Every structure is written in structure tokens, then in C-alpha cells.
PDB file of C-alpha atoms in Angstrom:
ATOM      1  CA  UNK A   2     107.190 116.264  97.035  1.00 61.00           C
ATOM      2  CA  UNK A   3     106.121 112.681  95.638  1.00 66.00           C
ATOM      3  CA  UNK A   4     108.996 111.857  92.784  1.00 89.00           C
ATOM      4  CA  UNK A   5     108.622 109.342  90.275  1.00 94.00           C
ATOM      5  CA  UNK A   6     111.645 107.117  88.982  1.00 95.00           C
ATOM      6  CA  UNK A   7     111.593 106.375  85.564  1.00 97.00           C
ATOM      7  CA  UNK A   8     114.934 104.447  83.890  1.00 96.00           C
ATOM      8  CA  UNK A   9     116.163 104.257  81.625  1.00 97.00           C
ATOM      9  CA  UNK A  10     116.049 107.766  80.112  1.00 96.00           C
ATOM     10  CA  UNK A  11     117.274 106.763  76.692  1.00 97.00           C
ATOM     11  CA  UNK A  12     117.387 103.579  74.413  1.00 96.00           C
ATOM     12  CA  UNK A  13     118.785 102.565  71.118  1.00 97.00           C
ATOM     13  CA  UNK A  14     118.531  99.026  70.101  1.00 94.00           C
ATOM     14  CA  UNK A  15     117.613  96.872  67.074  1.00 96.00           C
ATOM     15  CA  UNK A  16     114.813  95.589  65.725  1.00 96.00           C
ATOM     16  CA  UNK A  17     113.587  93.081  67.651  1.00 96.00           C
ATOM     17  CA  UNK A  18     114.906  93.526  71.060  1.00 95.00           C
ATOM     18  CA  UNK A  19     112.282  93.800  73.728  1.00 97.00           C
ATOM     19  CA  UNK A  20     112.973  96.571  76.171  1.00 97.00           C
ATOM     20  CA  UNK A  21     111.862  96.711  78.937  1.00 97.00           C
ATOM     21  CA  UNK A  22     111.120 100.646  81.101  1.00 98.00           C
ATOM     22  CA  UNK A  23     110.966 100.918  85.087  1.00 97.00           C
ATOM     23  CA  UNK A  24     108.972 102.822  86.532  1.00 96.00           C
ATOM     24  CA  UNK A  25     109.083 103.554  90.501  1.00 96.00           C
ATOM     25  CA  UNK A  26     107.427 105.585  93.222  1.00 94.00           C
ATOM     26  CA  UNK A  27     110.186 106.678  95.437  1.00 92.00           C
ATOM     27  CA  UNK A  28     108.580 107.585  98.344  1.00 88.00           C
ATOM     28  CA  UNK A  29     104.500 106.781  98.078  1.00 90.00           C
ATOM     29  CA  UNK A  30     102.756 103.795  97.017  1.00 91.00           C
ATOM     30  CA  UNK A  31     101.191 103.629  94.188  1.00 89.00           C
ATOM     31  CA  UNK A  32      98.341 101.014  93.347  1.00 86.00           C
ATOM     32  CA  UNK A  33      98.060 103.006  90.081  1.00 90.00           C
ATOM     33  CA  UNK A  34     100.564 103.889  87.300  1.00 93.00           C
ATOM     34  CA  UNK A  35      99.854 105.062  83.662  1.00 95.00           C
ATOM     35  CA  UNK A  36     102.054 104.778  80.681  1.00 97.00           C
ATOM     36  CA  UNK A  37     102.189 107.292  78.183  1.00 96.00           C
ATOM     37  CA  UNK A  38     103.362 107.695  74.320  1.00 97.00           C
ATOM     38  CA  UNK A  39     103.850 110.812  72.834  1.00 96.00           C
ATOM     39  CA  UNK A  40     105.331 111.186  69.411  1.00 92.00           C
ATOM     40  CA  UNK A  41     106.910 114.514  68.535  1.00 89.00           C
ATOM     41  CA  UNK A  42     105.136 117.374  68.199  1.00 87.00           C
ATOM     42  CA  UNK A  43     102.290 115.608  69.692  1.00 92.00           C
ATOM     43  CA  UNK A  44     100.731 115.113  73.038  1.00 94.00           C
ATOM     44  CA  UNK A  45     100.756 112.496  75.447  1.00 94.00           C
ATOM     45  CA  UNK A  46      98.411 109.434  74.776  1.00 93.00           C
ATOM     46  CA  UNK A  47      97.899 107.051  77.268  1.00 94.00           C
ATOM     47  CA  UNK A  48      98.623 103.679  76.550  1.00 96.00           C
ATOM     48  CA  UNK A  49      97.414 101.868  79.788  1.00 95.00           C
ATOM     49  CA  UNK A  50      96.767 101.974  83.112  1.00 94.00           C
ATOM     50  CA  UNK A  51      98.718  99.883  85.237  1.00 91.00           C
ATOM     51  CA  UNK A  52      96.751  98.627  88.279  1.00 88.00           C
ATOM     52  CA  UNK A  53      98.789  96.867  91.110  1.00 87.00           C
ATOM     53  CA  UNK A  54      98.726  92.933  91.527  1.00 85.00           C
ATOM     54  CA  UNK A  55      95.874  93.078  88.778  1.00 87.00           C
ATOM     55  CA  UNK A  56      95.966  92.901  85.062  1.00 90.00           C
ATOM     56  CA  UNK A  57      96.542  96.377  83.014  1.00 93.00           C
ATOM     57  CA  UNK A  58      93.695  98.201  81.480  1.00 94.00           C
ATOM     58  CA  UNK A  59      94.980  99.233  77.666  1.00 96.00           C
ATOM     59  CA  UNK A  60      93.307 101.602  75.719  1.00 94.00           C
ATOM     60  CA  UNK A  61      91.574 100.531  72.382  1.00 94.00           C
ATOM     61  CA  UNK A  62      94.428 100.667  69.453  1.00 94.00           C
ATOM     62  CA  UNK A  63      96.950  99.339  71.711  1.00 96.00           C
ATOM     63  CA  UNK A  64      98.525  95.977  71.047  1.00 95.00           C
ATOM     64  CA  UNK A  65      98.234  94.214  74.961  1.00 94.00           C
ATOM     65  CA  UNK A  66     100.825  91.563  73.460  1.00 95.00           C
ATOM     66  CA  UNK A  67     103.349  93.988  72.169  1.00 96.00           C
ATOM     67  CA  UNK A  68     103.571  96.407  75.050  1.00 97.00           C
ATOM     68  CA  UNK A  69     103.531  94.113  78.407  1.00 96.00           C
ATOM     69  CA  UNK A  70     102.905  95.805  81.697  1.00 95.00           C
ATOM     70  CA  UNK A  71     103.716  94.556  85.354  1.00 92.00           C
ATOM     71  CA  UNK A  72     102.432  95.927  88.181  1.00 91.00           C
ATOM     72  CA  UNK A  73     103.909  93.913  90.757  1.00 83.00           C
ATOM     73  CA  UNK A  74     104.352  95.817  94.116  1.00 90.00           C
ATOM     74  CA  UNK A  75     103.080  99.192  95.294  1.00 91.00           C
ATOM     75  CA  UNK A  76     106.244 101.544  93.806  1.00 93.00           C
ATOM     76  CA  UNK A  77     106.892  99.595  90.566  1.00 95.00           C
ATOM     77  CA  UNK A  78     105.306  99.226  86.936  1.00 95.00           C
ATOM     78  CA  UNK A  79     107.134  98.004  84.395  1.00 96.00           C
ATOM     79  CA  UNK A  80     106.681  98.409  80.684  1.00 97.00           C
ATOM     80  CA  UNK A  81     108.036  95.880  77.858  1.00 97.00           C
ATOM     81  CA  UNK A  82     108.290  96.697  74.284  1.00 97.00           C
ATOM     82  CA  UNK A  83     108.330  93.007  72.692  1.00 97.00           C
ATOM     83  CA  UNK A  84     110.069  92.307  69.633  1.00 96.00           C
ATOM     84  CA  UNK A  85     110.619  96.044  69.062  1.00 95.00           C
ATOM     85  CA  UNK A  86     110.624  97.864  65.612  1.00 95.00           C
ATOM     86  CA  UNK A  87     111.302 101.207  64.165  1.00 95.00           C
ATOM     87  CA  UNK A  88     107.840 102.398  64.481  1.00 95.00           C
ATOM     88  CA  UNK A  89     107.652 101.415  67.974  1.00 96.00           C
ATOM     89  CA  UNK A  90     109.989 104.615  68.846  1.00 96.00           C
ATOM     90  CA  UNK A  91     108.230 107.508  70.474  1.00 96.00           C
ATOM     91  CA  UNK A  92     109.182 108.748  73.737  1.00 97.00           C
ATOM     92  CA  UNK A  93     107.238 106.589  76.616  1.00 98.00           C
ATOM     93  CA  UNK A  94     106.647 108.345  80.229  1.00 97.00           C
ATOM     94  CA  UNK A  95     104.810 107.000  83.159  1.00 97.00           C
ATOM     95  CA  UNK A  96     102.960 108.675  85.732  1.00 95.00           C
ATOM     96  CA  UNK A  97     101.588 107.453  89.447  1.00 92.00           C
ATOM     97  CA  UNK A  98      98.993 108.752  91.527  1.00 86.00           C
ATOM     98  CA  UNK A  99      99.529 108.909  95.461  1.00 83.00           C
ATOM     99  CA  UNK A 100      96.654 108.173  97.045  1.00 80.00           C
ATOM    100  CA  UNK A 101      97.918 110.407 100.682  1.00 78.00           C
ATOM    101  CA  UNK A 102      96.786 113.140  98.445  1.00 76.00           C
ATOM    102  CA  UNK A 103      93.814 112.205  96.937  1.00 72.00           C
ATOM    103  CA  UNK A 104      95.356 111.131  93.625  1.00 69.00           C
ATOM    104  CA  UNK A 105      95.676 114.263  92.395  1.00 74.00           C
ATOM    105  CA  UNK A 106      98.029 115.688  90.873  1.00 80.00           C
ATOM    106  CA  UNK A 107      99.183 112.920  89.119  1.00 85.00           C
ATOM    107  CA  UNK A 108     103.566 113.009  89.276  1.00 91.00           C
ATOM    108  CA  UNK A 109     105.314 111.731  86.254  1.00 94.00           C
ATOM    109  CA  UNK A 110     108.318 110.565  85.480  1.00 95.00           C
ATOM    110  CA  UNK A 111     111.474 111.976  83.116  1.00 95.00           C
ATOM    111  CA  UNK A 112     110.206 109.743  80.174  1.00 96.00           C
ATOM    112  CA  UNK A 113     112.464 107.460  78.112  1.00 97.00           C
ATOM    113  CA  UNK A 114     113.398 108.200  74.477  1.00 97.00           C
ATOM    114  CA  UNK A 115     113.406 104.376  72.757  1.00 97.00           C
ATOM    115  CA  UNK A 116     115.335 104.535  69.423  1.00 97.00           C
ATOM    116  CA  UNK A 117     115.119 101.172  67.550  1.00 96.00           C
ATOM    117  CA  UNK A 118     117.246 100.796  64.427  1.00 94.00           C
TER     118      UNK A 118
ATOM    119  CA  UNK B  13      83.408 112.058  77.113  1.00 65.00           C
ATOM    120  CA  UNK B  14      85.459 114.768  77.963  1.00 79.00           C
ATOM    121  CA  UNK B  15      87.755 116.591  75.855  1.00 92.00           C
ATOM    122  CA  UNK B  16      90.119 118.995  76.101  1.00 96.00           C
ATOM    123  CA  UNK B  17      90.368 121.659  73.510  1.00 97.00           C
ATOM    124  CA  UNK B  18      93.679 124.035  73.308  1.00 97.00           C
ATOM    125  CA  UNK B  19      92.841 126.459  69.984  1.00 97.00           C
ATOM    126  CA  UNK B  20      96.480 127.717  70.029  1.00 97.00           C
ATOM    127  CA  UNK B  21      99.609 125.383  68.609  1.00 97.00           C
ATOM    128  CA  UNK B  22     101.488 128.567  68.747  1.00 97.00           C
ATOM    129  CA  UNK B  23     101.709 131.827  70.862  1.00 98.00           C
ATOM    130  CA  UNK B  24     104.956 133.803  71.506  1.00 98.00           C
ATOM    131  CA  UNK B  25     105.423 136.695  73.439  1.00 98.00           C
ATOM    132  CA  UNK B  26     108.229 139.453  74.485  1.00 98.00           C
ATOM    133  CA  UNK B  27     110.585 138.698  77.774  1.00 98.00           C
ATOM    134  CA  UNK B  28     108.716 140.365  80.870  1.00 98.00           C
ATOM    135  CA  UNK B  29     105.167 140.805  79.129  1.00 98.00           C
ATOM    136  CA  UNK B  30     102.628 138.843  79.921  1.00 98.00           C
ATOM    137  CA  UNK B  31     101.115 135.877  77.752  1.00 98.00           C
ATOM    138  CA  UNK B  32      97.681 134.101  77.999  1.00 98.00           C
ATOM    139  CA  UNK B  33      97.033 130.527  77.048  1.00 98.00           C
ATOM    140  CA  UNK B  34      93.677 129.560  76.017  1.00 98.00           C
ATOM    141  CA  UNK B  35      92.071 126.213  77.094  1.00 98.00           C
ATOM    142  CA  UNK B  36      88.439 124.901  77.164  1.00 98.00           C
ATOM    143  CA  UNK B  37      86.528 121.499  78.309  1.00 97.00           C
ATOM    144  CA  UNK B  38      83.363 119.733  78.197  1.00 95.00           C
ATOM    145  CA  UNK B  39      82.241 117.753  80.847  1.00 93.00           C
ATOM    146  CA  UNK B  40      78.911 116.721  82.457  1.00 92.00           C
ATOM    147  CA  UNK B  41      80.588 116.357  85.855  1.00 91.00           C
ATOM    148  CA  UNK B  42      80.956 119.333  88.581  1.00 91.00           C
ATOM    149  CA  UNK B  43      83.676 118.320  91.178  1.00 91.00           C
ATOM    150  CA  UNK B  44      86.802 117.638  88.573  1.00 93.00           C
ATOM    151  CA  UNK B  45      90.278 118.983  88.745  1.00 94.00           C
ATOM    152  CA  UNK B  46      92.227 121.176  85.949  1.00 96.00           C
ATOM    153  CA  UNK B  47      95.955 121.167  85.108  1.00 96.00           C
ATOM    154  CA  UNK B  48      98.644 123.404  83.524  1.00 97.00           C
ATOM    155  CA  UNK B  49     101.689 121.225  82.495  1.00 96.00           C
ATOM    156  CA  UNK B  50     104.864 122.644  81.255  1.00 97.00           C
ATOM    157  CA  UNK B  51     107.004 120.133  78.551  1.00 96.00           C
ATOM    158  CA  UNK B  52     110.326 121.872  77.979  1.00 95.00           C
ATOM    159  CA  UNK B  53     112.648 120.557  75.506  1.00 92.00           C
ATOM    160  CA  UNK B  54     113.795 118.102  77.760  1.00 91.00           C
ATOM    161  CA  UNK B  55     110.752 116.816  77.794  1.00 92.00           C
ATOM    162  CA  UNK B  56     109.868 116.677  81.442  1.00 92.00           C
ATOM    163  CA  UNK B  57     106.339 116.795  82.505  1.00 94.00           C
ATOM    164  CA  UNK B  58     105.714 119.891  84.884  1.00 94.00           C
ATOM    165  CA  UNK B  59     102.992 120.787  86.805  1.00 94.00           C
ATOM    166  CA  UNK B  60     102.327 124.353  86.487  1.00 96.00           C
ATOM    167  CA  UNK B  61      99.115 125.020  88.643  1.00 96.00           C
ATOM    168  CA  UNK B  62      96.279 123.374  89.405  1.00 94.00           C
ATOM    169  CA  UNK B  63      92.479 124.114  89.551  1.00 96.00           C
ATOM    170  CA  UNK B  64      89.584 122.326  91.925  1.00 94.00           C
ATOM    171  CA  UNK B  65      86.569 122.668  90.096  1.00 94.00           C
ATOM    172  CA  UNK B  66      84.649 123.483  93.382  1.00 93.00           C
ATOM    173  CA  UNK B  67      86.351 126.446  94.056  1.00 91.00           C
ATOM    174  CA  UNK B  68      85.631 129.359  93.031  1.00 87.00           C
ATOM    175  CA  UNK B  69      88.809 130.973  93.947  1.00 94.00           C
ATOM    176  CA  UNK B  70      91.456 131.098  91.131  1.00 97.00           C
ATOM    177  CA  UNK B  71      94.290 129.085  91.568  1.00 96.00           C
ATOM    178  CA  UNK B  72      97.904 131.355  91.642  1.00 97.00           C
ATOM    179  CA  UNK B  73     101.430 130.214  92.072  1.00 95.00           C
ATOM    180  CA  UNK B  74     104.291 132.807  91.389  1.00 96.00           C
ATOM    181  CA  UNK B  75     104.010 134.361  87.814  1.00 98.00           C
ATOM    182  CA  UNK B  76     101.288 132.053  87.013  1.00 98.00           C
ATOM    183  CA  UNK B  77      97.525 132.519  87.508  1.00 98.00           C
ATOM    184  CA  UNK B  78      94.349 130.783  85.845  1.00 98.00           C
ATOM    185  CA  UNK B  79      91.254 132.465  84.863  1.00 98.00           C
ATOM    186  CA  UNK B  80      88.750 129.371  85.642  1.00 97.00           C
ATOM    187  CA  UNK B  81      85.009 130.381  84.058  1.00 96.00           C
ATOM    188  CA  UNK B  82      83.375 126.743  85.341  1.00 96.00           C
ATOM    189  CA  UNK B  83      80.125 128.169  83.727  1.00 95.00           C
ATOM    190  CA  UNK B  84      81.484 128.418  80.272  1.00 96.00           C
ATOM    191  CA  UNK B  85      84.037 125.009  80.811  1.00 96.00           C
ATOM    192  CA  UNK B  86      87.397 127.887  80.118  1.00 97.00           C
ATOM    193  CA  UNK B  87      90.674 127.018  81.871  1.00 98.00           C
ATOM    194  CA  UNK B  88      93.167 129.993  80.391  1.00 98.00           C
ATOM    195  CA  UNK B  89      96.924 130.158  81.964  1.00 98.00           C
ATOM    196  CA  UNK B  90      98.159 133.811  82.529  1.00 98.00           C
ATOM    197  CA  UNK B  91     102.047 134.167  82.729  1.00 98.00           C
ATOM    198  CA  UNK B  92     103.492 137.631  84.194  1.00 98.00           C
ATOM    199  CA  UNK B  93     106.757 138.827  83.346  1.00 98.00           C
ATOM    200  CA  UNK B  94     107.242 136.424  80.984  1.00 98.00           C
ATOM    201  CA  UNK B  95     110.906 134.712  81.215  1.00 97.00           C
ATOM    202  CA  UNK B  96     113.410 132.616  79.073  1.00 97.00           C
ATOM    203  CA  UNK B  97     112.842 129.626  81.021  1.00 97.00           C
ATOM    204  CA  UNK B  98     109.714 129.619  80.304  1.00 98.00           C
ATOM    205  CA  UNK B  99     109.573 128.601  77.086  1.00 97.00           C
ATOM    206  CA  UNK B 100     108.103 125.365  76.593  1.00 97.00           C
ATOM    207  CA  UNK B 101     105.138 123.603  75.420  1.00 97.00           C
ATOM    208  CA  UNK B 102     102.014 123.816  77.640  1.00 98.00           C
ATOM    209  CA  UNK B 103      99.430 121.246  78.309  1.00 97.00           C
ATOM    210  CA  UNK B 104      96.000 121.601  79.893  1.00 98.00           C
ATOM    211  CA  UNK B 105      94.664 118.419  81.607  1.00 96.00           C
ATOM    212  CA  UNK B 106      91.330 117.622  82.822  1.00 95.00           C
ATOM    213  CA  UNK B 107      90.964 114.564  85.452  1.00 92.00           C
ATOM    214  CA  UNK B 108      87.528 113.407  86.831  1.00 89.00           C
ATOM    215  CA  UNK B 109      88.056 111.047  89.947  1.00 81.00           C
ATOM    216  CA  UNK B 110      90.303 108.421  89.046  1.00 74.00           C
ATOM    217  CA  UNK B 111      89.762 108.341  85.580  1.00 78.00           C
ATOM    218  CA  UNK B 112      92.723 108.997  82.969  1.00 84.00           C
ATOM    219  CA  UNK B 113      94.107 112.554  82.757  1.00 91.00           C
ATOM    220  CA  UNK B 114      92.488 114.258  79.609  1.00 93.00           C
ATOM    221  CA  UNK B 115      95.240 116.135  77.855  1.00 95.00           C
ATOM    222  CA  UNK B 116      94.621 118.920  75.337  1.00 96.00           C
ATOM    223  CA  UNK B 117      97.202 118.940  72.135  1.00 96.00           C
ATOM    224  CA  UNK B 118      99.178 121.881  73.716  1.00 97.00           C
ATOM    225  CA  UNK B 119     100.484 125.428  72.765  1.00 98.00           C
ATOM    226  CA  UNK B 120     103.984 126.199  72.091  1.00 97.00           C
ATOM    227  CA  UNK B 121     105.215 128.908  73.971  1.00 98.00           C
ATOM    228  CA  UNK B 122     108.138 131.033  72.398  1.00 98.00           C
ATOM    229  CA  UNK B 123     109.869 133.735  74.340  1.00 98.00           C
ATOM    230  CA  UNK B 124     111.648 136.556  72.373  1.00 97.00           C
ATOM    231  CA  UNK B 125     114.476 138.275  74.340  1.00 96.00           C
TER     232      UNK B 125
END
């Protein structure tokens, strides 16, 4: 079935690194790719959608200059946490949509854990 | 817009009994698909089983089977002989065309041995 990529799987960093998370279709392309937060306890909220060789669509609350998405082929999104901080750690998972079968389901990936001290 | 409305944070049940997971929707569409995702501590998103909103049929796979009332927008997730590995946290979705996946604020699903 359609797998998605997403490295790395854990983070830990200090305040004010950026970070940057991969995410990859491994064997579809994907014009479309979401990225997820979900604090614990909690569930997932998306952050953005992630539109190939256009600009990202963010939801309203989300900072477009602190988390930067790329979109810039058909099997890879990238997000960047800039400057991070302590409250920017949550566990961040993307998902892609393969449009061979009708976009649905949606196939995430394994999420990554960011830890900034 | 649509929401998606999971009444139960909580539900725990006995190893090889059977459990049912309430979830409910509102929409104004009629053609829309419905999700069961499993979270396990690992934090993995799984899909569980999957509903299109056209048929009438309810959707089975294994140990898992949905009862899908499209009348009165109700999405519940039976699991049969319930197992360890099942325990996890359990997220119903809602996804209309390409528009964002709707997630409900899941149930989490303890299994007593």
C-alpha cells in the first residue's frame, strides 16, 4: 500500500534552532500533503496544507513565518520550525493523499516528536 | 462546517468482549467518506476502516465493523473479541472531497486482560 516517509522521528534541540521535518511519498505522487500538530492527550490539528509548486494554505492561528512549508516536487513537503522555542514542541505528522485512488484514504506518516530545551 | 463529535474520552472493555465506539457528524453534503483511525502509544496513525457515504452497505474488516446510520449523521466502530493490541486511542474522521480530514477528539480504548 501507499507509505509515507516522515524523518526525523525524534528531535531535541535548543531554543532557537530551526528544524526542519521531511516528509516523502515513497511510491505515489502527491500534489497534496498536510501537516499536523497534536499535543498530548489531544487530537490532531492541522496546521496547513501543503500544495505542490504553489504556496501553502495555513489555517487561521498559525504563524505562516514561524512554521515554513515547501512543497517542491510531487513526493516531498517539508516543514521548518524557525527560531524554535519550548512551546513550539508537540508532536508534528504529515499526511499525503494519492490521487490513483481518489485521495482517499489519506496515508500518514510516523510523526516526529520535536523537544526544544 | 462539519464537525466531528466523539462523546466518549474513555471506554474500556474485557479481552475477547466486544466494545462499541460512539461517533457522530454534521454535514450538509451526501457523497463524503468516514474514518476509524487507531493512535497507539507509539503514536502512529492507523487506518482502521473506512466508510463511503453512498453506500449503504457497512463497511467490515476483520474484528472491526461500523454501524453507519447516514440518516441520523452516526459513525459507531464495533470491535469483536477484543485484544491487547488493541488498545489505543481511536479517532473518527470525516473528509468531504478534497477538503481537510475532520477529526473528532478521540476515545481511549483500555483493554483489561
Amino acid at each position: 500500500g501507499a507509505v509515507v516517509s516522515q524523518h526525523p522521528s525524534r528531535v531535541i534541540c535548543k531554543s532557537g534552532t530551526s528544524v526542519k521535518i521531511e516528509c516523502r511519498s515513497l511510491d505515489f505522487q502527491a500534489t497534496t500533503m498536510f501537516w499536523y500538530r497534536q499535543f498530548p492527550k489531544q487530537s490532531l490539528m492541522l496546521m496547513a496544507t501543503s500544495n505542490e509548486g504553489s504556496k501553502a494554505t495555513y489555517e487561521q492561528g498559525v504563524e505562516k513565518d514561524k512554521f515554513l512549508i515547501n512543497h517542491a516536487s510531487l513526493t516531498l513537503s517539508t516543514l521548518t520550525v524557525t527560531s524554535a522555542h519550548p512551546e513550539d514542541s508537540s508532536f508534528y505528522i504529515c499526511s499525503a493523499r494519492d490521487p490513483h485512488t481518489g485521495n482517499q484514504p489519506q496515508h500518514f506518516g510516523d510523526g516526529t516528536r520535536l523537544s526544544i530545551l | 462546517a462539519q464537525t466531528v463529535t466523539q462523546s466518549q474520552p474513555e471506554m474500556s472493555v474485557q479481552e475477547a468482549e466486544t466494545v462499541t465506539l460512539s461517533c457522530t457528524y454534521d454535514t450538509s453534503e451526501s457523497d463524503y467518506y468516514l474514518f476509524w483511525y487507531k493512535q497507539p502509544p507509539s503514536r502512529q496513525m492507523i487506518l482502521v476502516i473506512r466508510q463511503e457515504a453512498y453506500k449503504q452497505q457497512n463497511a467490515t474488516e476483520n474484528r472491526f465493523s461500523v454501524n453507519f446510520q447516514k440518516a441520523a449523521k452516526s459513525f459507531s466502530l464495533k470491535i469483536s473479541d477484543s485484544q491487547l493490541g488493541d488498545a489505543a486511542m481511536y479517532f473518527c474522521a470525516y473528509n468531504f472531497g478534497n477538503e481537510k480530514l475532520t477529526f473528532g477528539t478521540g476515545t481511549r480504548l483500555t483493554i483489561i486482560p
